[in-house]
């Protein structure tokens, strides 16, 4: 498993399609096929004319090249550590999502994301608060958005990289919904403007996850919530091992076919480094059965979850695919009522983090403890009074009774 | 693009061909899984058997591999 956050890869040269430079660090690029602004993070100036201008200005006090547009708005998002990590090809991901979105049977592949979206939306309702402005990053076809009620959210902004998927989002009537094409690596929101940010199964394609978390943290208001669900390290381990064994036998070596996922233990530290407190990280495993490995791979493609890593092998030979399918069935296949099927594991990691605020409960100061853990065995003798804490639901019921 | 479309249609039929050849497929898979560190073409004989079976199955069904 790759540890993406420690990897340092070489900077990619941007193609000649870029339109504007806002700063020497962030370059906006407009893809001419999908007209989506993608954000590349470079730590050096790429434009030779700008460099030359600087040199000439130092020497002669004037520049001879036309100055490219420099935004007067200062870059509001400044990551503390500048990491140039290029694992995933965001352009390829957009194209894959667009292709999946334009298929006629796009709703067939919704099952997994719909289940995870429902479970994530459930967690929103566990927080007894009305959020004024909520953002759903990487919404897909609106798996979380369709469950959101005006009782919990006033205004919702649904964001995804793929405009076609965004059009297919079905939002509830009572909530004010705004659709925006957004790249999760470069959020266009004002700092301290959002109350709730959710992200269901799309952050596992983000290159700079620490940076993305930091951006989300800066865009949140104090006491704001970030709720996310990503695929964990155990996802599709059966597919990974079958392909590896088949490639070893057929080719003599292996190539990565499954993209790298984050581990549960890394999520906690990532969120803490981004500035979130009171974290809740838990995991869930969904096992889906398929008739064969081919069906699994076609379903993954239909979901828009094809591999988009830069180091992916672009071609999978039919020999290798057939060999991998045979190995998969032998190694993991199950038989039930005379029907053979193969399981595919999807490990989902749910994470919840709060932006720090003075109103949040803090640990008591050192030395303020009055009870000793040694008295735990005779707790019922020692405690002086009991207090019943009622939940918001019970309080609401009491109010209704009155 | 015609050839690509036709190749894709042929590829969609691979799962049913594999079901037809479950015997040779299991033999190949057991050969690979039995080895500690499998090297290139160590189970080539079983794989060629599997491939021949798939070709026969494809001919019976009406496509080609």
Tab-separated table of C-alpha atoms in Angstrom, chain A residues 109 245-246 248-252 291-292 294-295 298 301 318-331, chain B residues 8 10-12 14-15 18 22 25-26 28-30 32-33 38-44 47-48 50-51 54 65:
chain	number	residue	atom	x	y	z
A	109	UNK	CA	-24.465	1.128	-10.753
A	245	UNK	CA	-1.199	-13.618	-8.974
A	246	UNK	CA	-2.408	-13.752	-12.556
A	248	UNK	CA	2.942	-12.934	-11.868
A	249	UNK	CA	2.111	-16.104	-13.721
A	250	UNK	CA	1.366	-14.557	-17.104
A	251	UNK	CA	3.815	-11.617	-17.171
A	252	UNK	CA	6.414	-12.348	-14.510
A	291	UNK	CA	-21.184	-13.668	-10.901
A	292	UNK	CA	-17.604	-13.190	-12.111
A	294	UNK	CA	-15.606	-9.316	-15.253
A	295	UNK	CA	-18.971	-8.238	-13.871
A	298	UNK	CA	-17.710	-3.558	-15.445
A	301	UNK	CA	-16.373	1.225	-14.485
A	318	UNK	CA	-7.441	-10.799	-22.163
A	319	UNK	CA	-5.189	-13.681	-21.111
A	320	UNK	CA	-4.407	-11.997	-17.821
A	321	UNK	CA	-8.040	-11.054	-17.231
A	322	UNK	CA	-9.216	-14.618	-17.821
A	323	UNK	CA	-6.450	-15.996	-15.599
A	324	UNK	CA	-7.320	-13.522	-12.846
A	325	UNK	CA	-11.016	-14.404	-13.084
A	326	UNK	CA	-10.179	-18.116	-12.719
A	327	UNK	CA	-7.935	-17.462	-9.701
A	328	UNK	CA	-10.505	-15.132	-8.108
A	329	UNK	CA	-13.211	-17.779	-8.381
A	330	UNK	CA	-10.988	-20.525	-6.992
A	331	UNK	CA	-9.614	-18.443	-4.136
B	8	UNK	CA	-16.493	-5.194	-26.692
B	10	UNK	CA	-17.317	-10.418	-27.614
B	11	UNK	CA	-15.754	-9.453	-24.296
B	12	UNK	CA	-19.209	-9.229	-22.677
B	14	UNK	CA	-16.429	-13.999	-21.414
B	15	UNK	CA	-18.191	-14.748	-18.102
B	18	UNK	CA	-15.658	-19.160	-18.145
B	22	UNK	CA	-14.973	-24.147	-14.944
B	25	UNK	CA	-10.162	-22.858	-14.867
B	26	UNK	CA	-10.147	-24.521	-11.455
B	28	UNK	CA	-5.215	-23.608	-13.577
B	29	UNK	CA	-6.115	-21.687	-10.432
B	30	UNK	CA	-5.136	-24.577	-8.132
B	32	UNK	CA	-1.086	-21.110	-9.400
B	33	UNK	CA	-2.250	-21.124	-5.787
B	38	UNK	CA	4.802	-18.286	-8.809
B	39	UNK	CA	7.083	-17.297	-11.676
B	40	UNK	CA	6.279	-16.566	-15.284
B	41	UNK	CA	4.628	-19.408	-17.251
B	42	UNK	CA	4.938	-21.932	-14.411
B	43	UNK	CA	1.341	-23.017	-15.023
B	44	UNK	CA	1.486	-22.464	-18.760
B	47	UNK	CA	-3.425	-22.102	-18.949
B	48	UNK	CA	-3.190	-23.361	-22.540
B	50	UNK	CA	-8.028	-23.336	-20.296
B	51	UNK	CA	-7.527	-21.215	-23.387
B	54	UNK	CA	-12.515	-21.218	-23.950
B	65	UNK	CA	-12.292	-15.481	-28.123
